[in-house]
């Protein structure tokens, strides 16, 4: 079974430990393609954006302790699932 490719954007201005999030995802078999920073833009909440609804997205929500996700294929052109980590 192929697991989703994941991209992470740090919208926490360094307040969250992204390496532990990456490790948690990789320990479940997900491939974290990239970690970017928003620079000085801070998001107040974590957002999970998926190319399409799937069991992978539900699992990632559980790993991160998030309740909901958004399906928006136009935002996820380079990965199956984009995670924006909020502060």
Tab-separated table of C-alpha atoms in Angstrom:
chain	number	residue	atom	x	y	z
A	1	UNK	CA	0.000	0.000	0.000
A	2	UNK	CA	1.416	3.347	-1.020
A	3	UNK	CA	1.310	5.979	1.667
A	4	UNK	CA	0.938	9.656	0.883
A	5	UNK	CA	3.732	12.117	0.212
A	6	UNK	CA	3.599	14.886	2.775
A	7	UNK	CA	4.888	18.440	2.692
A	8	UNK	CA	5.149	20.519	5.867
A	9	UNK	CA	5.086	24.293	6.127
A	10	UNK	CA	6.223	25.823	9.400
A	11	UNK	CA	3.722	28.548	10.180
A	12	UNK	CA	4.678	28.566	13.869
A	13	UNK	CA	7.745	30.824	13.501
A	14	UNK	CA	9.855	28.058	15.011
A	15	UNK	CA	7.620	27.553	18.069
A	16	UNK	CA	6.777	23.942	17.192
A	17	UNK	CA	9.268	21.081	16.963
A	18	UNK	CA	9.000	20.126	13.313
A	19	UNK	CA	11.570	17.351	13.535
A	20	UNK	CA	9.361	15.473	16.015
A	21	UNK	CA	6.342	15.926	13.719
A	22	UNK	CA	8.405	14.673	10.757
A	23	UNK	CA	9.603	11.681	12.825
A	24	UNK	CA	6.047	10.834	13.920
A	25	UNK	CA	4.874	10.832	10.293
A	26	UNK	CA	7.880	8.862	9.013
A	27	UNK	CA	7.523	6.267	11.780
A	28	UNK	CA	4.062	5.519	10.340
A	29	UNK	CA	5.529	5.139	6.844
A	30	UNK	CA	4.764	8.548	5.344
A	31	UNK	CA	7.374	10.254	3.185
A	32	UNK	CA	7.994	13.856	4.189
A	33	UNK	CA	9.171	15.445	0.940
A	34	UNK	CA	9.918	18.905	2.185
A	35	UNK	CA	9.731	21.290	5.120
A	36	UNK	CA	9.333	24.980	4.301
A	37	UNK	CA	8.987	28.039	6.468
A	38	UNK	CA	6.485	30.849	6.046
A	39	UNK	CA	9.216	33.224	7.189
A	40	UNK	CA	7.716	35.705	9.613
A	41	UNK	CA	4.081	34.855	8.824
A	42	UNK	CA	2.542	33.077	11.823
A	43	UNK	CA	-0.566	30.901	11.584
A	44	UNK	CA	-2.615	30.551	14.751
A	45	UNK	CA	-3.799	27.039	13.912
A	46	UNK	CA	-2.570	23.950	12.133
A	47	UNK	CA	-4.174	23.218	8.773
A	48	UNK	CA	-4.120	19.926	6.900
A	49	UNK	CA	-4.793	20.287	3.182
A	50	UNK	CA	-5.319	17.169	1.091
A	51	UNK	CA	-5.419	16.478	-2.634
A	52	UNK	CA	-8.382	14.195	-1.963
A	53	UNK	CA	-10.194	12.648	0.992
A	54	UNK	CA	-8.538	9.381	2.004
A	55	UNK	CA	-7.643	7.109	4.886
A	56	UNK	CA	-4.144	8.647	4.773
A	57	UNK	CA	-5.532	12.066	5.655
A	58	UNK	CA	-7.569	10.654	8.529
A	59	UNK	CA	-4.470	8.888	9.885
A	60	UNK	CA	-2.365	12.055	9.636
A	61	UNK	CA	-5.096	13.996	11.464
A	62	UNK	CA	-4.896	11.412	14.268
A	63	UNK	CA	-1.075	11.572	14.409
A	64	UNK	CA	-1.177	15.365	14.712
A	65	UNK	CA	-4.217	15.466	16.988
A	66	UNK	CA	-6.207	17.530	14.494
A	67	UNK	CA	-9.938	17.062	14.000
A	68	UNK	CA	-10.452	18.322	10.477
A	69	UNK	CA	-8.819	18.783	7.124
A	70	UNK	CA	-9.562	20.605	3.877
A	71	UNK	CA	-9.607	19.112	0.386
A	72	UNK	CA	-8.023	21.608	-1.992
A	73	UNK	CA	-6.144	20.058	-4.953
A	74	UNK	CA	-4.905	23.448	-6.188
A	75	UNK	CA	-2.864	23.920	-2.996
A	76	UNK	CA	-1.335	20.437	-3.072
A	77	UNK	CA	0.375	20.280	-6.447
A	78	UNK	CA	3.725	18.996	-5.099
A	79	UNK	CA	2.496	16.563	-2.422
A	80	UNK	CA	-0.574	14.472	-1.601
A	81	UNK	CA	-1.011	16.194	1.749
A	82	UNK	CA	0.174	19.624	2.854
A	83	UNK	CA	0.432	20.377	6.557
A	84	UNK	CA	0.699	23.970	7.743
A	85	UNK	CA	1.854	23.914	11.356
A	86	UNK	CA	0.347	26.714	13.417
A	87	UNK	CA	1.763	28.276	16.560
